[in-house]
Coordinates of C-alpha atoms in Angstrom, one line a residue:
M1 CA 153.5 76.1 90.3
G2 CA 149.8 77.0 90.1
E3 CA 149.8 77.4 94.1
R4 CA 152.9 79.8 94.5
I5 CA 151.1 81.9 91.7
L6 CA 147.7 81.1 93.9
Q7 CA 150.0 82.2 96.8
A8 CA 151.4 85.7 95.0
I9 CA 148.3 86.1 93.6
L10 CA 146.2 86.2 97.0
P11 CA 147.8 88.5 98.8
F12 CA 148.1 90.8 96.3
V13 CA 144.5 91.2 95.5
F14 CA 144.1 91.6 99.2
A15 CA 146.3 94.4 99.6
L16 CA 145.6 96.1 96.4
G17 CA 141.6 96.1 97.4
I18 CA 143.0 97.4 100.8
L19 CA 144.9 100.1 98.9
I20 CA 141.9 100.9 96.6
V21 CA 139.2 101.0 99.5
F22 CA 141.2 103.3 101.4
H23 CA 141.8 106.0 98.5
E24 CA 138.4 105.9 97.1
L25 CA 136.9 106.4 100.7
G26 CA 139.3 109.7 100.7
H27 CA 137.7 111.1 97.8
F28 CA 134.0 110.2 99.2
W29 CA 134.4 111.0 102.5
I30 CA 135.4 114.7 101.9
A31 CA 133.1 115.0 98.9
R32 CA 129.7 114.3 101.5
L33 CA 131.2 116.5 103.9
C34 CA 131.4 119.3 101.0
G35 CA 127.6 117.8 100.0
V36 CA 128.4 116.5 96.6
R37 CA 126.1 114.1 95.5
V38 CA 128.0 110.5 95.0
L39 CA 126.8 108.5 91.9
R40 CA 129.1 105.7 92.1
F41 CA 131.4 104.1 94.8
S42 CA 133.4 101.5 92.3
V43 CA 136.3 98.9 93.4
G44 CA 137.8 97.7 90.6
I45 CA 137.5 99.6 86.6
G46 CA 136.2 98.1 83.7
K47 CA 132.7 96.3 83.5
P48 CA 130.8 96.1 87.3
L49 CA 129.9 92.9 88.0
W50 CA 128.1 94.0 91.4
I51 CA 126.2 97.2 92.0
K52 CA 124.1 97.3 95.3
K53 CA 122.3 100.1 96.7
F54 CA 122.3 100.5 100.5
G55 CA 119.2 102.7 102.6
K56 CA 118.3 105.8 101.1
S57 CA 121.6 106.5 99.7
E58 CA 121.5 107.5 96.0
T59 CA 124.9 105.8 95.9
E60 CA 125.9 102.4 93.8
W61 CA 128.4 100.7 95.1
T62 CA 130.0 98.5 92.6
L63 CA 133.0 95.8 92.2
S64 CA 134.3 95.8 88.6
A65 CA 135.9 93.3 86.5
I66 CA 139.3 94.4 86.3
P67 CA 141.0 95.2 90.2
L68 CA 143.8 97.6 89.3
G69 CA 142.0 100.4 90.3
G70 CA 138.7 102.2 91.2
Y71 CA 137.2 105.0 91.2
V72 CA 134.5 107.4 92.7
K73 CA 131.6 108.9 90.3
F74 CA 130.1 112.6 91.3
Y75 CA 126.9 114.2 89.9
D76 CA 128.6 116.5 87.4
S77 CA 125.5 118.8 85.7
R78 CA 128.7 119.1 82.8
E79 CA 128.4 115.5 81.8
I80 CA 124.2 116.3 81.3
E81 CA 123.2 117.0 77.7
N82 CA 120.0 119.6 77.4
A83 CA 119.7 118.9 81.5
T84 CA 117.7 121.0 83.7
P85 CA 119.5 120.6 87.4
S86 CA 116.5 121.2 90.4
A87 CA 117.8 123.0 93.4
A88 CA 119.0 119.7 95.2
D89 CA 121.1 118.2 92.0
L90 CA 122.7 121.8 91.9
A91 CA 123.6 121.6 95.9
G92 CA 125.2 118.2 94.9
D93 CA 127.2 119.1 91.9
F94 CA 130.4 118.8 91.8
S95 CA 131.4 121.4 89.2
K96 CA 129.4 123.7 91.1
K97 CA 131.8 123.2 94.3
T98 CA 134.5 126.3 95.0
V99 CA 137.5 125.5 93.8
W100 CA 139.2 124.7 97.4
Q101 CA 136.5 122.5 98.2
R102 CA 137.1 120.5 94.7
I103 CA 141.0 120.4 95.5
A104 CA 140.3 118.8 98.9
I105 CA 137.9 116.5 97.5
V106 CA 140.4 115.2 94.9
A107 CA 143.7 115.3 97.5
A108 CA 141.8 113.4 99.9
G109 CA 142.8 110.3 98.4
P110 CA 146.4 110.3 97.9
V111 CA 146.7 112.0 101.5
F112 CA 144.6 109.1 103.0
N113 CA 147.0 106.7 101.1
F114 CA 149.7 108.2 103.5
V115 CA 147.3 108.6 106.4
L116 CA 146.9 104.4 106.2
A117 CA 150.6 104.3 105.8
I118 CA 151.3 106.3 109.1
I119 CA 148.8 104.1 110.7
L120 CA 150.5 101.0 109.3
F121 CA 154.0 102.1 110.1
S122 CA 152.7 103.4 113.8
A123 CA 151.2 100.3 114.6
L124 CA 154.5 98.1 113.6
F125 CA 156.5 100.4 115.7
M126 CA 153.8 99.7 118.8
H127 CA 154.2 96.3 118.5
G128 CA 157.7 96.0 117.1
T129 CA 159.3 94.2 114.2
P130 CA 162.1 91.1 114.8
D131 CA 165.4 92.6 113.0
P132 CA 169.3 92.0 113.4
I133 CA 171.1 94.2 115.2
A134 CA 173.6 96.4 113.3
K135 CA 176.4 94.9 113.7
I136 CA 178.7 94.3 110.6
R137 CA 180.5 91.6 108.8
L138 CA 183.1 92.2 107.0
A139 CA 184.8 90.2 105.0
S140 CA 187.4 91.4 102.3
T141 CA 190.0 94.0 103.3
S142 CA 189.7 95.8 100.2
S143 CA 186.2 96.5 100.5
I144 CA 184.8 100.4 101.3
A145 CA 184.1 100.0 104.7
Y146 CA 187.5 98.5 105.8
Q147 CA 188.7 101.2 103.8
A148 CA 186.7 103.7 105.8
G149 CA 187.9 102.3 109.1
L150 CA 184.9 100.2 110.3
R151 CA 186.4 96.4 111.0
H152 CA 184.1 92.9 111.2
G153 CA 182.1 92.7 114.3
D154 CA 181.3 96.8 114.8
T155 CA 178.0 97.7 116.3
I156 CA 177.2 101.1 114.1
Q157 CA 175.6 102.8 117.3
T158 CA 175.1 106.3 115.5
I159 CA 175.0 107.9 111.6
N160 CA 175.5 111.5 111.6
G161 CA 174.8 111.8 114.9
E162 CA 171.5 110.0 114.7
D163 CA 170.9 106.5 116.8
V164 CA 170.8 103.7 115.0
Q165 CA 168.7 100.7 116.5
S166 CA 168.6 98.3 114.0
W167 CA 170.1 96.6 110.8
S168 CA 166.9 97.9 108.5
D169 CA 167.1 101.6 110.7
M170 CA 171.3 101.3 109.6
R171 CA 170.5 100.4 105.8
W172 CA 167.6 103.1 105.6
R173 CA 169.5 106.4 106.9
L174 CA 172.6 105.0 104.7
L175 CA 170.2 104.6 101.5
Q176 CA 168.8 108.7 102.6
A177 CA 171.9 109.7 102.4
G178 CA 173.7 108.2 99.6
M179 CA 170.8 109.1 97.2
D180 CA 171.7 112.7 98.2
K181 CA 175.5 111.9 97.5
Q182 CA 176.5 112.7 100.9
D183 CA 178.9 111.0 103.0
V184 CA 178.3 110.4 106.5
R185 CA 179.3 110.2 109.6
V186 CA 179.4 106.5 111.7
Q187 CA 179.7 105.9 115.3
V188 CA 180.5 102.5 116.2
A189 CA 181.0 100.1 119.5
R190 CA 184.3 98.1 118.8
K191 CA 185.0 95.3 121.5
N192 CA 188.5 95.7 122.7
S193 CA 189.1 91.9 122.1
D194 CA 187.2 88.9 121.8
R195 CA 187.1 88.0 125.0
S196 CA 186.7 91.4 126.9
T197 CA 183.3 92.9 127.3
S198 CA 184.7 96.8 127.5
Q199 CA 184.1 98.3 124.0
D200 CA 186.0 101.7 122.3
H201 CA 183.4 104.4 120.8
L202 CA 185.3 105.2 117.6
E203 CA 183.6 107.3 114.9
F204 CA 184.8 107.3 111.0
K205 CA 183.7 108.7 107.4
L206 CA 181.7 106.1 105.1
P207 CA 182.4 107.9 101.5
L208 CA 179.0 106.9 99.7
A209 CA 179.6 110.0 97.8
S210 CA 181.7 107.3 96.0
L211 CA 178.9 104.9 95.3
S212 CA 176.9 105.3 91.4
Q213 CA 173.1 105.7 91.8
A214 CA 173.7 102.4 90.1
D215 CA 174.8 101.1 93.1
F216 CA 172.1 102.2 95.5
E217 CA 169.3 101.0 93.2
A218 CA 171.1 97.2 93.7
D219 CA 172.8 95.9 97.0
F220 CA 174.9 99.3 97.9
L221 CA 175.7 97.7 101.5
Q222 CA 177.1 94.9 99.2
K223 CA 179.1 97.2 97.7
L224 CA 180.5 98.5 101.1
G225 CA 181.9 95.3 101.7
M226 CA 178.9 95.2 104.7
E227 CA 177.0 91.7 105.6
F228 CA 174.6 90.7 108.4
F229 CA 177.1 89.8 111.4
R230 CA 177.1 85.7 111.2
P231 CA 178.3 83.6 114.8
A232 CA 181.7 82.1 114.8
A233 CA 182.0 78.5 112.8
I234 CA 180.8 76.5 115.9
L235 CA 179.1 73.4 114.8
K236 CA 175.2 72.7 115.9
E237 CA 174.6 69.8 114.6
V238 CA 177.3 66.9 113.1
V239 CA 175.6 64.1 110.7
Q240 CA 176.5 60.6 112.3
G241 CA 177.8 59.2 109.2
G242 CA 179.4 62.0 107.4
P243 CA 182.6 63.4 106.6
A244 CA 183.1 65.3 109.8
S245 CA 182.5 62.6 112.0
K246 CA 183.8 60.9 110.4
A247 CA 186.5 62.7 110.8
G248 CA 186.0 63.1 114.6
L249 CA 184.0 66.2 114.8
K250 CA 181.3 67.2 116.9
A251 CA 178.6 69.3 118.1
G252 CA 180.7 72.2 120.0
D253 CA 183.7 72.2 118.0
E254 CA 184.7 75.7 116.5
I255 CA 186.5 75.4 113.1
V256 CA 189.1 78.5 113.9
Q257 CA 191.3 77.5 111.0
I258 CA 191.3 75.8 107.2
D259 CA 194.2 75.3 105.3
Q260 CA 196.2 77.8 107.5
Q261 CA 193.3 80.2 107.2
P262 CA 191.7 82.0 109.2
V263 CA 187.9 81.0 109.4
L264 CA 186.2 84.5 109.7
D265 CA 182.4 82.9 111.6
S266 CA 180.4 80.0 110.1
Q267 CA 179.4 82.4 106.5
A268 CA 183.3 81.6 105.9
F269 CA 183.5 78.2 107.1
R270 CA 180.4 77.4 104.7
D271 CA 181.6 79.4 101.4
I272 CA 185.1 77.3 101.9
V273 CA 183.3 74.2 102.4
N274 CA 181.4 74.7 99.5
A275 CA 184.2 75.5 97.0
S276 CA 186.0 72.2 97.6
P277 CA 184.1 69.5 96.8
N278 CA 186.5 65.9 96.9
K279 CA 189.5 68.2 98.3
S280 CA 191.1 67.4 101.4
L281 CA 191.1 70.4 104.1
T282 CA 192.6 70.7 106.9
M283 CA 191.1 72.0 110.0
L284 CA 192.2 73.6 113.1
V285 CA 189.8 72.7 115.9
H286 CA 188.8 74.1 119.4
G287 CA 187.0 71.8 121.4
S288 CA 186.6 70.0 124.3
G289 CA 188.7 72.6 126.0
Q290 CA 191.7 71.4 123.5
E291 CA 193.0 72.2 120.1
F292 CA 193.4 69.9 117.3
E293 CA 193.7 68.7 113.6
V294 CA 191.8 67.0 112.0
Q295 CA 191.6 65.9 107.8
V296 CA 188.0 66.1 106.0
T297 CA 187.4 65.7 103.0
P298 CA 183.9 67.4 101.5
E299 CA 181.6 64.8 99.2
A300 CA 180.9 66.2 96.2
V301 CA 176.8 67.3 95.9
N302 CA 174.8 68.3 92.8
E303 CA 173.0 71.5 92.9
N304 CA 171.7 73.4 90.2
G305 CA 174.1 71.8 87.8
K306 CA 177.1 72.3 89.6
L307 CA 179.1 70.5 92.1
I308 CA 179.8 72.1 95.5
G309 CA 181.2 70.2 98.9
R310 CA 179.4 69.0 101.9
V311 CA 180.8 67.8 105.0
Q312 CA 177.2 67.1 106.6
V313 CA 177.4 69.6 109.5
A314 CA 174.7 72.8 110.8
P315 CA 177.1 75.6 112.0
L316 CA 175.3 78.2 113.7
A317 CA 174.0 80.5 111.7
D318 CA 171.0 82.5 114.0
L319 CA 171.4 86.4 113.5
Q320 CA 171.7 88.2 116.5
M321 CA 168.0 90.2 116.8
T322 CA 166.7 92.8 118.4
S323 CA 162.5 94.1 118.6
L324 CA 162.0 97.7 119.7
S325 CA 159.0 98.3 121.1
F326 CA 157.5 102.5 121.5
S327 CA 154.6 104.2 123.1
A328 CA 151.4 105.0 120.8
T329 CA 152.8 108.6 120.9
E330 CA 156.6 107.8 120.1
S331 CA 155.1 105.2 117.5
L332 CA 152.5 108.5 115.6
Y333 CA 155.3 110.6 115.6
R334 CA 157.8 107.5 114.1
G335 CA 155.3 106.2 111.9
T336 CA 154.8 110.4 110.7
V337 CA 158.2 110.3 110.1
R338 CA 159.3 107.0 108.0
T339 CA 156.0 107.7 105.4
W340 CA 157.4 111.5 105.1
D341 CA 161.0 110.0 104.3
T342 CA 159.6 107.6 102.3
S343 CA 157.3 109.9 100.3
V344 CA 160.9 112.2 100.1
L345 CA 162.5 109.6 98.9
T346 CA 160.4 108.3 96.1
V347 CA 159.8 111.7 94.9
K348 CA 163.9 112.0 94.5
M349 CA 164.1 109.0 92.9
I350 CA 161.3 109.8 90.0
G351 CA 163.1 112.9 89.8
K352 CA 166.6 111.3 89.0
M353 CA 164.5 109.1 86.5
L354 CA 163.8 111.8 84.9
I355 CA 167.1 113.3 84.2
G356 CA 168.6 109.8 83.4
E357 CA 170.7 109.5 86.7
V358 CA 168.4 106.1 88.2
S359 CA 167.3 103.7 85.1
W360 CA 163.9 103.3 84.3
R361 CA 164.1 99.7 85.5
N362 CA 162.9 101.1 88.8
I363 CA 159.8 100.8 87.6
T364 CA 157.7 97.7 87.9
G365 CA 154.0 96.7 87.6
P366 CA 151.4 94.5 89.2
I367 CA 153.5 91.5 88.3
T368 CA 156.8 92.6 90.5
I369 CA 154.1 93.4 93.5
A370 CA 152.4 90.7 93.5
K371 CA 156.0 88.3 93.6
Y372 CA 156.3 90.9 96.6
A373 CA 153.0 90.5 98.0
G374 CA 153.2 86.3 98.2
E375 CA 157.1 86.8 99.6
T376 CA 156.2 89.4 102.1
S377 CA 152.5 87.3 103.4
R378 CA 154.7 84.3 103.7
A379 CA 157.7 85.3 105.8
G380 CA 154.8 86.9 108.4
W381 CA 151.8 89.5 108.5
L382 CA 154.7 91.9 110.2
Y383 CA 156.2 92.5 107.3
Y384 CA 153.4 92.3 104.6
L385 CA 151.7 94.8 106.3
Q386 CA 155.2 96.6 105.7
F387 CA 154.5 96.2 102.0
I388 CA 151.3 97.3 102.3
A389 CA 152.2 100.7 103.8
L390 CA 155.4 101.3 100.9
I391 CA 152.9 100.8 98.5
S392 CA 150.4 103.1 99.9
I393 CA 153.0 105.3 99.4
S394 CA 154.1 104.8 96.4
L395 CA 149.9 104.7 95.2
G396 CA 149.9 108.6 97.1
V397 CA 153.0 109.7 95.2
M398 CA 152.0 108.3 92.1
N399 CA 148.9 110.0 92.3
L400 CA 149.8 113.3 93.0
L401 CA 152.2 113.7 89.8
P402 CA 150.9 116.2 87.8
I403 CA 149.7 114.0 85.0
P404 CA 146.0 115.0 83.5
V405 CA 143.9 111.7 84.2
L406 CA 145.6 111.1 87.7
D407 CA 144.4 113.9 90.5
G408 CA 147.9 115.8 90.2
G409 CA 146.8 116.4 86.9
H410 CA 143.5 117.6 88.2
L411 CA 144.7 119.3 90.8
L412 CA 146.9 121.3 88.6
Y413 CA 144.3 122.4 86.9
Y414 CA 142.4 123.6 89.8
S415 CA 145.9 125.3 90.9
L416 CA 145.4 127.2 87.5
E417 CA 142.2 128.0 88.3
V418 CA 143.4 129.6 91.7
L419 CA 146.2 131.9 89.6
T420 CA 143.5 133.0 87.0
G421 CA 140.6 133.0 88.5
K422 CA 138.6 131.1 86.1
P423 CA 138.3 127.5 85.1
I424 CA 140.3 126.1 82.0
P425 CA 138.6 125.5 79.1
E426 CA 137.2 122.5 79.1
K427 CA 138.5 121.6 75.3
Y428 CA 141.7 122.2 77.0
V429 CA 141.4 120.2 79.4
E430 CA 140.5 117.0 77.0
M431 CA 143.3 117.5 75.0
A432 CA 145.3 117.2 78.3
Q433 CA 143.5 113.9 79.3
R434 CA 144.4 112.5 76.1
G435 CA 147.9 113.5 76.4
G436 CA 147.8 112.4 80.1
L437 CA 146.4 109.2 79.3
T438 CA 148.8 108.7 76.4
V439 CA 151.6 109.1 79.2
L440 CA 150.2 107.1 81.7
L441 CA 149.6 104.1 78.9
C442 CA 153.1 104.1 78.3
L443 CA 154.4 104.1 81.8
M444 CA 151.7 100.9 82.3
L445 CA 153.8 99.6 79.1
V446 CA 157.3 100.2 80.8
A447 CA 155.9 98.8 84.0
F448 CA 155.1 95.3 82.0
F449 CA 158.1 95.3 80.0
N450 CA 160.8 95.6 83.2
D451 CA 158.1 93.0 85.5
I452 CA 158.7 90.4 82.6
V453 CA 162.5 90.9 82.0

């Protein structure tokens, strides 16, 4: 248990450190370009644990106790009582900079989060990420996808005329359309028969508008009836002495029917066997160039308090994978588009939460983020980098919300200053800050509650 917690915490802290440093560097670099004097650059909030100045710089580089944020503190004469700033102080005074410079400094943090996401996505597109092909498994004839005309084994080629190159690509395009309550045109490639190499190219309308927002918060592909395509129920391994071996089955045999019902694929074979402990099954088998029947009785095995059937075989289960990589220019373009699309989708989700179309259960906090950090780091560095890119986008979008205390709140003040020609009175800013802090604390409580539940 302790090891699993450690495996989640370390990737979480590392990811958070990268995101905080990149965000605060945005503020820091643009502030320095504008001539602002930076007093402190802190990774973490709360009590400083380590402080260091380097060279002639007046900036304190700090590690603080709570690693859930960070800040850059600028010289601001308004915060110093009875001060008589020198000419040098005034030159580096944040409050004396033009409103457009202050906007640039504040906006730089979230912008750098988006830049980090673009860099990571571009690197992933250049390297190539393994992903299942967009070939679908349709187990139910009553599913939405089947009723729309799609069939088991179809390969999705385009959605609304745009090429689909992998399972994740297909899911992403369907999710975007579904959040906008749009039906989609889906073009598929379909083999003429099991033994044919020729394909038909057909187009169907998939009624995504029939799904609810709650469906898109869960596994909406399962709601449509679409799953990863699985290979046929061909036995890769048969354990000697097990029920299948005793019945005469061997590696290379294909299970075609069970109790006169067609077996769709290896997943269907597994499901039927699991649901049949101590029940005799009649299996029609293709093997060694002939067709024959065998009787197999799955042994009962207790798994998590439930009896399931086992015949001691390992059917083929590997998904058909693809890994596409692109040139530097194409990868940068794709990385930018993916960052933009993800940002827009995040904003839409927030908007739907505010009007009640999307559940507030989608607000998650550090516990859930740490969980996903651990899972993606164990899955491999490619998935971990993708996770960091997505969290970086979320951080950028959240910081741009017009909530006082956040960067977006300060941008709101400065925007009003541009419109009115004068700064917002300090007393109103202080009132807004207190209100913003209350809103932020409420959101944090909701996030922690959702994490725990």
